[in-house]
């Protein structure tokens, strides 16, 4: 670059600073100093290296920019303005009611945002997912640029990402680390010791470059070096100053997340507003994304009376779905033999991704692939999905479409003990905004729900069980999401058992034993825990007067709460009793576990009988 | 060591293998091959380096052994037998109903276990917490030995731990990595490449030693090197074979988590059962643990009519509690200026621990310190506690006593947007077994609850708010856990608003505006979300007929579900309506947010009026 070009880049950096300061000043909040440290990094990227068609954010050849340090949103929005994607008026709506420019960026609002950030340590992992899609699914040569903060490198998820990216040789991924040495409440562990970070990335198999993040020429060369690196991802460690360019805030503590004390003076110090427009490089031609699903789903079939585990049915159905739908991809947390996701791998190895024991990266990879239009199924033990809770939460903010599958639900797993038992997963997944929560009880039902969840919006969760249970439904039965199945019913019903998953056969057996006592009990299979089939539940309440929920899950947040939620429209509520796992389980056989938890047929029948006899139970 | 001593150690290793095989065979399940790879590592540790009084597991000088690869529990139990802590009969109760020897070890059952493991990547982080307690709180020179699997090094939490341990110069911590190259479903990423792991640890600031994990002399030397290393933790990378010693399983895939195919033959191949007893080194004299709390808690006080944020009250109360109780320690996730935990730091810097942005390690540190008898308060944004969900889950399995504090709850934070809003935290925390969930609405209440939570069992959660709200209670009011406060009440009440936290003042205002319309509304402040004050709720139901819950949380798993849970004993239930955050918020002012979510005074009053007028609301 010649002197003029360098000066222009520096000017662009200053413009991004000024606009960050202006946006935060207009909002009265925000993170201008965190934006100012990275302004030159973004200026050089935008003007010189990013290939992106802002008029066509879906262009398959577009590079992908991920703002992992999501609080630097003013900088991102200032860059969008410089690229002509938004105007100055919109820039100044930052953080206001109804604005697309939220405090932290989200793709639900802005088409140029790849993933919602704001929970630190998540952007880079999602970037890894996008880069992996580029290499192994899209076969496109877009690049992924992830702008990270130095503070967020303390998050373990960043090192899951580092490991995954190097292992997969993602040379289309560049992590740009804005080492401004200051976190929210003070200095980071490593200050400006760029090599402390570089050592770590190199040990994980990355190429690294260290640069002065305010020297646009050096930054440009660093990007060039990243682009010419083959076979491994590159991390650029850029030495910067928080609040760079404004003496009152530059490199000072105690100013995180605050507008500048005197915005007008700061803007003057930065040389005043500019009106530079950047002509961003257009992306190269690229083939369109994978075509939408074509074939017909041929579900695996089981006959009534057979025994099968729902996890087996999941694996078989997933493999069949992969044949029907070219957009289905599967992610494993190194337990594919247990979840049975490996059955998909056998038939569609090119769409199966081993994420090893790194559940956060597994979900982040799914988010990245979903951002590129794929339909990911990510599976591990239900218990271990809690490891990725924050990623699931953020995925819902992104509006991301994920299928999550948790196996080994509940005490029914038996001997392995509580560490392996999903007993909080329903609560976790129900509370995710816009989620769908499915919990099948038999193999045919599982197969149909595996298909159904592919086309829903948002976070969809399927809960499967370890042990073999009876096949209750015929292979042609349908199971609409939001529905339920009434498995026992008569005009004489005096109560209703509401079960899902492993407790369905137990409830059926309980109903049979009550029938012998002359007590007719309705049985509802509530396989759709969210949305819940209010009509059927309300009818059962009206017709039978009392409801007994039975779940292999802790008392809170699961099936019982879901059923209660069907009676919150102001109507009178029926008598309700909940059977759930109330104590801490240990090791025991599955049968012993169900009995100890009070959710086996015998316990259910006893509770039902007490209730009908109008004793108040526990 | 002479040849005889070496042979004896090798024999002990074989005994541990044989007993692992026997335990798994008796159980019909378990992880013998994962035990066999690490048998020599444990034999040498037990016989030569561990200092532990099995008769006095609470001895303050005891070393601490953490089985991070918790599935190798047969090995641990075999070691307990060799040390004389359990007998052979008990060993063979492994995984059976009522046995202390669960599939994965837990301190709830066994006094020699420091922390529950079985969710991989958690033992080492907790070990860091224990080692940090040793250095900075107990001032004792016990050592922490954490036996890790190679697979689990894929978990980011391990690298949070690595970073934290090196930063704190924990030379009393040794990570022993059993590099047996096989995960559950196949080979690990790095196989037997010990240096791949060593490079990573070294880059994070650890001393490393590579050794043949089946050469007892080499292992002994490695431990010696670790013990003589000053100023940094040591990682021993030990090359081992899964299933070592039995041809049918040694170094073979597909045999994870299964008893050996022919136990009898395997035992013969291992040389048959032995009956060696190890005299484990006694711990050095050590001063007793910190004495139990002494002083009187002098809460900060606010006058009615003042305005104060509950997060501020938390910080002030915590600092005061630290003065009263010498056992209180505080952990920050690099947001102490926001959560106000930093107010504790100012008065008690020696008991304040900065964990940077690593919420998993923050909770793990708390678990480790709690295991040493301290009372930890760990605080970050409520939203970011989801990052540590699996650690909280495992802590409850440990029976660990933790105080967790989540600030910036709900949409009421305003402009920062959904990534920073805790909207799922009540659901997450309620579903934890044995948890307590508290959500104060004013400063005086917060101060009292901060004190109250210190002496509870299990996981205790306090939810605080960002903005200043009115002081509702006088400074001498008391707030029993499990209680509630009826803030408005009359014989004419036609409905009850049930609120907590920021919705309490809104509900009060709504009641006032309904009063103007001649509608008397009761208002309950349900600050104890779990356990919930059933009596008061049931009385309100009986006396007012309908209940309206109002919460700054998603609809599922929070206050509304908690209230429904008070009516699940089979009694008829009143009419119920729930107001909660049903849509995805964006950026806006706190007032706009509450209004958009339909949980401000105006919305509450409107819902109440509709309900009283017997219209069915949503």
PDB file of C-alpha atoms in Angstrom, chain A residues 314 318 329-333 339 341 355 358-368 370 375-382 384-396 400-407 425-426 428-430 432-433 435-440 446 449-450 453-454 456-464:
ATOM      1  CA  UNK A 314     -33.581 -42.364  17.027  1.00  0.00           C
ATOM      2  CA  UNK A 318     -31.905 -40.374  11.756  1.00  0.00           C
ATOM      3  CA  UNK A 329     -26.077 -33.135   9.375  1.00  0.00           C
ATOM      4  CA  UNK A 330     -25.241 -34.881  12.626  1.00  0.00           C
ATOM      5  CA  UNK A 331     -22.927 -33.922  15.462  1.00  0.00           C
ATOM      6  CA  UNK A 332     -21.668 -36.281  18.110  1.00  0.00           C
ATOM      7  CA  UNK A 333     -20.144 -35.582  21.518  1.00  0.00           C
ATOM      8  CA  UNK A 339     -26.881 -42.151  21.590  1.00  0.00           C
ATOM      9  CA  UNK A 341     -26.105 -41.250  16.279  1.00  0.00           C
ATOM     10  CA  UNK A 355     -16.960 -33.181  18.197  1.00  0.00           C
ATOM     11  CA  UNK A 358     -16.847 -30.875  24.028  1.00  0.00           C
ATOM     12  CA  UNK A 359     -20.561 -30.251  24.250  1.00  0.00           C
ATOM     13  CA  UNK A 360     -20.255 -26.487  23.951  1.00  0.00           C
ATOM     14  CA  UNK A 361     -18.387 -26.841  20.676  1.00  0.00           C
ATOM     15  CA  UNK A 362     -20.850 -29.487  19.533  1.00  0.00           C
ATOM     16  CA  UNK A 363     -23.754 -27.087  19.906  1.00  0.00           C
ATOM     17  CA  UNK A 364     -21.721 -24.186  18.506  1.00  0.00           C
ATOM     18  CA  UNK A 365     -20.882 -26.253  15.449  1.00  0.00           C
ATOM     19  CA  UNK A 366     -24.570 -26.940  15.036  1.00  0.00           C
ATOM     20  CA  UNK A 367     -25.329 -23.223  15.298  1.00  0.00           C
ATOM     21  CA  UNK A 368     -22.703 -22.458  12.671  1.00  0.00           C
ATOM     22  CA  UNK A 370     -27.588 -23.973  10.825  1.00  0.00           C
ATOM     23  CA  UNK A 375     -30.328 -28.873   9.567  1.00  0.00           C
ATOM     24  CA  UNK A 376     -28.158 -30.110  12.415  1.00  0.00           C
ATOM     25  CA  UNK A 377     -28.962 -32.872  14.886  1.00  0.00           C
ATOM     26  CA  UNK A 378     -26.600 -32.752  17.846  1.00  0.00           C
ATOM     27  CA  UNK A 379     -26.764 -35.639  20.275  1.00  0.00           C
ATOM     28  CA  UNK A 380     -25.241 -36.538  23.603  1.00  0.00           C
ATOM     29  CA  UNK A 381     -26.493 -37.732  26.975  1.00  0.00           C
ATOM     30  CA  UNK A 382     -29.346 -35.519  28.179  1.00  0.00           C
ATOM     31  CA  UNK A 384     -24.406 -33.482  29.359  1.00  0.00           C
ATOM     32  CA  UNK A 385     -26.464 -31.078  27.295  1.00  0.00           C
ATOM     33  CA  UNK A 386     -26.503 -28.987  30.464  1.00  0.00           C
ATOM     34  CA  UNK A 387     -22.843 -28.319  29.630  1.00  0.00           C
ATOM     35  CA  UNK A 388     -24.018 -26.364  26.592  1.00  0.00           C
ATOM     36  CA  UNK A 389     -26.919 -24.559  28.244  1.00  0.00           C
ATOM     37  CA  UNK A 390     -25.580 -21.090  27.542  1.00  0.00           C
ATOM     38  CA  UNK A 391     -24.978 -21.996  23.896  1.00  0.00           C
ATOM     39  CA  UNK A 392     -28.543 -23.234  23.568  1.00  0.00           C
ATOM     40  CA  UNK A 393     -29.790 -20.030  25.177  1.00  0.00           C
ATOM     41  CA  UNK A 394     -27.781 -17.916  22.755  1.00  0.00           C
ATOM     42  CA  UNK A 395     -28.880 -20.064  19.814  1.00  0.00           C
ATOM     43  CA  UNK A 396     -32.468 -19.193  20.641  1.00  0.00           C
ATOM     44  CA  UNK A 400     -31.138 -20.668  15.168  1.00  0.00           C
ATOM     45  CA  UNK A 401     -32.785 -23.899  14.069  1.00  0.00           C
ATOM     46  CA  UNK A 402     -31.247 -26.791  15.984  1.00  0.00           C
ATOM     47  CA  UNK A 403     -32.312 -30.327  16.725  1.00  0.00           C
ATOM     48  CA  UNK A 404     -30.851 -31.423  20.049  1.00  0.00           C
ATOM     49  CA  UNK A 405     -31.133 -34.974  21.232  1.00  0.00           C
ATOM     50  CA  UNK A 406     -30.505 -36.087  24.798  1.00  0.00           C
ATOM     51  CA  UNK A 407     -30.228 -39.788  25.478  1.00  0.00           C
ATOM     52  CA  UNK A 425     -33.137 -31.487  30.847  1.00  0.00           C
ATOM     53  CA  UNK A 426     -36.852 -30.948  30.412  1.00  0.00           C
ATOM     54  CA  UNK A 428     -33.732 -26.534  30.806  1.00  0.00           C
ATOM     55  CA  UNK A 429     -35.230 -27.053  27.371  1.00  0.00           C
ATOM     56  CA  UNK A 430     -38.759 -25.907  28.206  1.00  0.00           C
ATOM     57  CA  UNK A 432     -35.689 -21.821  26.166  1.00  0.00           C
ATOM     58  CA  UNK A 433     -37.677 -19.278  24.219  1.00  0.00           C
ATOM     59  CA  UNK A 435     -38.412 -24.285  21.981  1.00  0.00           C
ATOM     60  CA  UNK A 436     -40.129 -27.570  21.208  1.00  0.00           C
ATOM     61  CA  UNK A 437     -39.697 -30.449  23.670  1.00  0.00           C
ATOM     62  CA  UNK A 438     -40.499 -34.007  22.618  1.00  0.00           C
ATOM     63  CA  UNK A 439     -40.262 -37.143  24.719  1.00  0.00           C
ATOM     64  CA  UNK A 440     -41.281 -40.329  22.922  1.00  0.00           C
ATOM     65  CA  UNK A 446     -39.536 -41.763  18.085  1.00  0.00           C
ATOM     66  CA  UNK A 449     -40.785 -37.304  15.867  1.00  0.00           C
ATOM     67  CA  UNK A 450     -37.244 -37.427  14.518  1.00  0.00           C
ATOM     68  CA  UNK A 453     -38.528 -31.997  14.329  1.00  0.00           C
ATOM     69  CA  UNK A 454     -36.513 -31.380  11.161  1.00  0.00           C
ATOM     70  CA  UNK A 456     -39.778 -26.878  13.031  1.00  0.00           C
ATOM     71  CA  UNK A 457     -38.370 -23.479  13.937  1.00  0.00           C
ATOM     72  CA  UNK A 458     -36.059 -22.715  16.817  1.00  0.00           C
ATOM     73  CA  UNK A 459     -34.608 -25.111  19.343  1.00  0.00           C
ATOM     74  CA  UNK A 460     -36.139 -28.577  19.191  1.00  0.00           C
ATOM     75  CA  UNK A 461     -35.320 -31.146  21.815  1.00  0.00           C
ATOM     76  CA  UNK A 462     -35.851 -34.885  21.694  1.00  0.00           C
ATOM     77  CA  UNK A 463     -35.388 -36.933  24.858  1.00  0.00           C
ATOM     78  CA  UNK A 464     -34.568 -40.599  24.440  1.00  0.00           C
TER      79      UNK A 464
END
